[in-house]
Amino acid sequence: MIPKTLRLRLPLSYAAIALIATLVLGAVLLITLQRFYRQQELDYLTGNAHVIGDRLTPMLEADDIGQLQANLKGLAFLSQTQVQVWTPDEALLADSGDPRLADENTQIAVSVEVDGVAQTFSQSAADPVREVSESTIVIQPGLFGEIEEDVVTQIIEDGPAGAESEVSLDAEIIDSAGVITRTTTITREVVGEALPVIGTQFGFGFGDVAASETAVSNLTVRHPILATDGRLLGFVELSQGPAYGRDILQSVFFGWLIASLVAVLLAGLVGWRASGRLVNPLLTLTTVTTRMADGDLAARTAVQRQDELGTLGSSFNKMADQLEGTITTLRQFIADAAHELHTPLTALQTDLQTLRQSELEPGQAAKIERAQEQAVRLETLTNSLLDLSRIEANTNGNSEVVNLNLLLQETAELFASRAEQSDIQFGLTLPDMPLWVQGSPLRLRQAVQNLLDNALKFTPAGGDVTVVLAQEGNFACLTITDTGIGIPEEDVPHLFGRFHRGRNTADFPGNGLGLAIVQAIVLGMNGRIILQSLNPGTQVIVHFPLQEN
């Protein structure tokens, strides 16, 4: 699931970009290395196949299959491959088998003879330490005139590389004059390395990179074997050769994996830091707009940056200044208009009352009574507008800690008698312990009176109105429930708007400012109000933050 917040989406985007980049880079690197080492394996098999084919040509020309099979194992061991010889018609002629399955006692030897002294280098398939034996061939006449050869062999131990070793080869030569002892001294430089398998005459130069000790190449190379006259004698096929670079590829893979994880982690951290620099000013701006939505028109953002966010913050502050000025002007106008209307309305009511007490023609009394009713309604509207402007201007009177239990009890007593006169069952439930809230007692009483007035006004005779005060966590919860006419569903979102009246309230008096005043008072006390239709009936739930006495 994709996070919905920029605070998380930005670092995840950074990490995703780093992951894609490392994946592409790692894939290209591994593919390139794999192709390089695969070409090394192919070159190795091709070169060995060419040399081995030349070595096998005389044996195939002589049709010496026994010697061919005998030499095949040695060639396979030297080249560390499986060597097969095929006839021109694709019939298997000889097979060395897997060279890695050779017996641990298998020996490989190379002899070199110079001036009658033969040097034999031998190495075990299981033991990398080698031995060097040197032999002197002594030619002498026999007792009866024939020529005899005597071979004297001495095994020379390998020593440190670069050191010199001397060995004396003694032989007894018997002639007519008696017995003669001949001594030959050979000085040689000791090579400290074991005989390298890949470095033999069949492998040397075809692969200058060390092969893996366990991995085997899956490539197969077939090379034609041609006679001296150009005839096709068969094919030599090499397979299961050394695998080059497998250890390196594995190391590169693990290195790439670690580097990718580190890169993704670093990219995520950089993205987290960048998102913080981007999102924190937006969160600050959101907090300020929320404060303004709650009525604090003096709220301003403190974002001071030389980028787009700084421009946004500056533009917002300018907009807030203009909005505050406009709303302040409107509130002042409403307050001034309500105040100015109050005096002539009072005079108008006085004149209407005086006129009503005088002698009137038939029908004039009813007209004067209607005029008085409209004057009272206009005065109520004026007083409500004046109250609302004062509340929104935060002139709610003196704020103090109020005993909500006592305030509800005093207010409910006034409405209980009114409910009794209207044949409405009125109930009040208070907690045992007093609940204290911070606010203006005058405004708090006004809010409760408006809510109870609505409940009784829209509840018919025989209905119920219940008032319940309870503690919910750190809040005092006031719930007022009635069984009145209820609220149409489409009117619920607009009930706290100014001058809004429900579609089913046309037959009831009111100016549509009561709930707007209640909401302004509750929000001014950092509370919250919820209104819902029960069909029939209405329920209002108000939460006030609790305070210690």
PDB file of C-alpha atoms in Angstrom, residues 14-120:
ATOM      1  CA  TYR A  14      14.488   8.115  -3.069  1.00  0.00           C
ATOM      2  CA  ALA A  15      15.034   4.545  -1.896  1.00  0.00           C
ATOM      3  CA  ALA A  16      13.199   3.157  -4.942  1.00  0.00           C
ATOM      4  CA  ILE A  17      15.344   5.227  -7.322  1.00  0.00           C
ATOM      5  CA  ALA A  18      18.517   4.058  -5.562  1.00  0.00           C
ATOM      6  CA  LEU A  19      17.311   0.454  -5.702  1.00  0.00           C
ATOM      7  CA  ILE A  20      16.564   0.652  -9.428  1.00  0.00           C
ATOM      8  CA  ALA A  21      19.938   2.277 -10.117  1.00  0.00           C
ATOM      9  CA  THR A  22      21.856  -0.346  -8.134  1.00  0.00           C
ATOM     10  CA  LEU A  23      19.867  -3.159  -9.741  1.00  0.00           C
ATOM     11  CA  VAL A  24      20.677  -1.919 -13.233  1.00  0.00           C
ATOM     12  CA  LEU A  25      24.337  -1.294 -12.381  1.00  0.00           C
ATOM     13  CA  GLY A  26      24.693  -4.676 -10.682  1.00  0.00           C
ATOM     14  CA  ALA A  27      22.991  -6.496 -13.537  1.00  0.00           C
ATOM     15  CA  VAL A  28      25.245  -4.845 -16.133  1.00  0.00           C
ATOM     16  CA  LEU A  29      28.359  -5.564 -14.058  1.00  0.00           C
ATOM     17  CA  LEU A  30      27.477  -9.210 -13.427  1.00  0.00           C
ATOM     18  CA  ILE A  31      26.495  -9.835 -17.047  1.00  0.00           C
ATOM     19  CA  THR A  32      29.729  -8.240 -18.278  1.00  0.00           C
ATOM     20  CA  LEU A  33      31.871 -10.284 -15.890  1.00  0.00           C
ATOM     21  CA  GLN A  34      29.973 -13.455 -16.695  1.00  0.00           C
ATOM     22  CA  ARG A  35      30.506 -12.950 -20.428  1.00  0.00           C
ATOM     23  CA  PHE A  36      34.198 -12.213 -19.877  1.00  0.00           C
ATOM     24  CA  TYR A  37      34.820 -15.356 -17.845  1.00  0.00           C
ATOM     25  CA  ARG A  38      32.692 -17.445 -20.182  1.00  0.00           C
ATOM     26  CA  GLN A  39      34.923 -16.294 -23.016  1.00  0.00           C
ATOM     27  CA  GLN A  40      37.929 -17.286 -20.888  1.00  0.00           C
ATOM     28  CA  GLU A  41      36.484 -20.783 -20.475  1.00  0.00           C
ATOM     29  CA  LEU A  42      35.789 -21.001 -24.195  1.00  0.00           C
ATOM     30  CA  ASP A  43      39.324 -19.862 -25.075  1.00  0.00           C
ATOM     31  CA  TYR A  44      40.782 -22.378 -22.639  1.00  0.00           C
ATOM     32  CA  LEU A  45      38.820 -25.301 -24.075  1.00  0.00           C
ATOM     33  CA  THR A  46      39.481 -24.209 -27.663  1.00  0.00           C
ATOM     34  CA  GLY A  47      43.231 -23.899 -27.126  1.00  0.00           C
ATOM     35  CA  ASN A  48      43.509 -27.241 -25.332  1.00  0.00           C
ATOM     36  CA  ALA A  49      41.344 -28.944 -27.949  1.00  0.00           C
ATOM     37  CA  HIS A  50      43.665 -27.696 -30.694  1.00  0.00           C
ATOM     38  CA  VAL A  51      46.847 -28.901 -28.910  1.00  0.00           C
ATOM     39  CA  ILE A  52      45.349 -32.239 -27.832  1.00  0.00           C
ATOM     40  CA  GLY A  53      44.065 -32.821 -31.357  1.00  0.00           C
ATOM     41  CA  ASP A  54      47.605 -32.374 -32.727  1.00  0.00           C
ATOM     42  CA  ARG A  55      48.939 -34.862 -30.148  1.00  0.00           C
ATOM     43  CA  LEU A  56      46.337 -37.451 -31.033  1.00  0.00           C
ATOM     44  CA  THR A  57      46.813 -37.183 -34.801  1.00  0.00           C
ATOM     45  CA  PRO A  58      49.721 -39.723 -35.050  1.00  0.00           C
ATOM     46  CA  MET A  59      47.822 -42.255 -32.921  1.00  0.00           C
ATOM     47  CA  LEU A  60      44.705 -41.993 -35.064  1.00  0.00           C
ATOM     48  CA  GLU A  61      46.755 -42.255 -38.248  1.00  0.00           C
ATOM     49  CA  ALA A  62      48.363 -45.416 -36.850  1.00  0.00           C
ATOM     50  CA  ASP A  63      44.958 -46.633 -35.662  1.00  0.00           C
ATOM     51  CA  ASP A  64      46.541 -47.326 -32.250  1.00  0.00           C
ATOM     52  CA  ILE A  65      43.409 -47.190 -30.103  1.00  0.00           C
ATOM     53  CA  GLY A  66      45.137 -48.643 -27.033  1.00  0.00           C
ATOM     54  CA  GLN A  67      47.810 -45.963 -26.981  1.00  0.00           C
ATOM     55  CA  LEU A  68      45.098 -43.390 -27.714  1.00  0.00           C
ATOM     56  CA  GLN A  69      43.059 -44.424 -24.680  1.00  0.00           C
ATOM     57  CA  ALA A  70      46.166 -44.610 -22.487  1.00  0.00           C
ATOM     58  CA  ASN A  71      47.264 -41.090 -23.419  1.00  0.00           C
ATOM     59  CA  LEU A  72      43.765 -39.721 -23.207  1.00  0.00           C
ATOM     60  CA  LYS A  73      43.602 -39.947 -19.406  1.00  0.00           C
ATOM     61  CA  GLY A  74      46.914 -38.159 -18.985  1.00  0.00           C
ATOM     62  CA  LEU A  75      45.872 -35.426 -21.376  1.00  0.00           C
ATOM     63  CA  ALA A  76      42.540 -35.083 -19.593  1.00  0.00           C
ATOM     64  CA  PHE A  77      44.304 -34.854 -16.244  1.00  0.00           C
ATOM     65  CA  LEU A  78      46.749 -32.251 -17.518  1.00  0.00           C
ATOM     66  CA  SER A  79      44.022 -30.110 -19.058  1.00  0.00           C
ATOM     67  CA  GLN A  80      41.527 -30.828 -16.253  1.00  0.00           C
ATOM     68  CA  THR A  81      38.812 -31.591 -18.767  1.00  0.00           C
ATOM     69  CA  GLN A  82      36.886 -34.588 -20.000  1.00  0.00           C
ATOM     70  CA  VAL A  83      38.324 -35.564 -23.367  1.00  0.00           C
ATOM     71  CA  GLN A  84      36.371 -37.623 -25.877  1.00  0.00           C
ATOM     72  CA  VAL A  85      37.417 -38.727 -29.324  1.00  0.00           C
ATOM     73  CA  TRP A  86      34.734 -39.215 -31.958  1.00  0.00           C
ATOM     74  CA  THR A  87      34.942 -40.783 -35.360  1.00  0.00           C
ATOM     75  CA  PRO A  88      33.896 -38.828 -38.454  1.00  0.00           C
ATOM     76  CA  ASP A  89      30.552 -40.640 -38.381  1.00  0.00           C
ATOM     77  CA  GLU A  90      29.840 -39.459 -34.815  1.00  0.00           C
ATOM     78  CA  ALA A  91      30.758 -42.706 -33.042  1.00  0.00           C
ATOM     79  CA  LEU A  92      32.492 -42.454 -29.656  1.00  0.00           C
ATOM     80  CA  LEU A  93      36.016 -43.821 -30.011  1.00  0.00           C
ATOM     81  CA  ALA A  94      37.611 -43.031 -26.644  1.00  0.00           C
ATOM     82  CA  ASP A  95      36.583 -41.289 -23.444  1.00  0.00           C
ATOM     83  CA  SER A  96      38.808 -40.123 -20.593  1.00  0.00           C
ATOM     84  CA  GLY A  97      35.950 -39.797 -18.134  1.00  0.00           C
ATOM     85  CA  ASP A  98      35.718 -37.078 -15.533  1.00  0.00           C
ATOM     86  CA  PRO A  99      39.275 -36.072 -14.536  1.00  0.00           C
ATOM     87  CA  ARG A 100      38.059 -35.126 -11.070  1.00  0.00           C
ATOM     88  CA  LEU A 101      37.214 -38.736 -10.357  1.00  0.00           C
ATOM     89  CA  ALA A 102      40.853 -39.832 -10.716  1.00  0.00           C
ATOM     90  CA  ASP A 103      42.282 -42.124  -7.999  1.00  0.00           C
ATOM     91  CA  GLU A 104      44.386 -40.411  -5.344  1.00  0.00           C
ATOM     92  CA  ASN A 105      47.366 -42.588  -6.322  1.00  0.00           C
ATOM     93  CA  THR A 106      47.329 -41.362  -9.914  1.00  0.00           C
ATOM     94  CA  GLN A 107      50.749 -39.963 -10.818  1.00  0.00           C
ATOM     95  CA  ILE A 108      51.738 -37.643 -13.617  1.00  0.00           C
ATOM     96  CA  ALA A 109      55.372 -37.481 -14.751  1.00  0.00           C
ATOM     97  CA  VAL A 110      57.375 -35.466 -17.268  1.00  0.00           C
ATOM     98  CA  SER A 111      60.944 -36.520 -18.194  1.00  0.00           C
ATOM     99  CA  VAL A 112      63.670 -34.376 -19.733  1.00  0.00           C
ATOM    100  CA  GLU A 113      67.047 -35.848 -20.817  1.00  0.00           C
ATOM    101  CA  VAL A 114      70.133 -33.680 -21.375  1.00  0.00           C
ATOM    102  CA  ASP A 115      73.671 -35.094 -21.994  1.00  0.00           C
ATOM    103  CA  GLY A 116      72.821 -38.501 -20.666  1.00  0.00           C
ATOM    104  CA  VAL A 117      71.194 -37.200 -17.481  1.00  0.00           C
ATOM    105  CA  ALA A 118      67.408 -37.642 -17.314  1.00  0.00           C
ATOM    106  CA  GLN A 119      65.280 -35.509 -14.954  1.00  0.00           C
ATOM    107  CA  THR A 120      61.829 -36.808 -14.111  1.00  0.00           C
TER     108      THR A 120
END
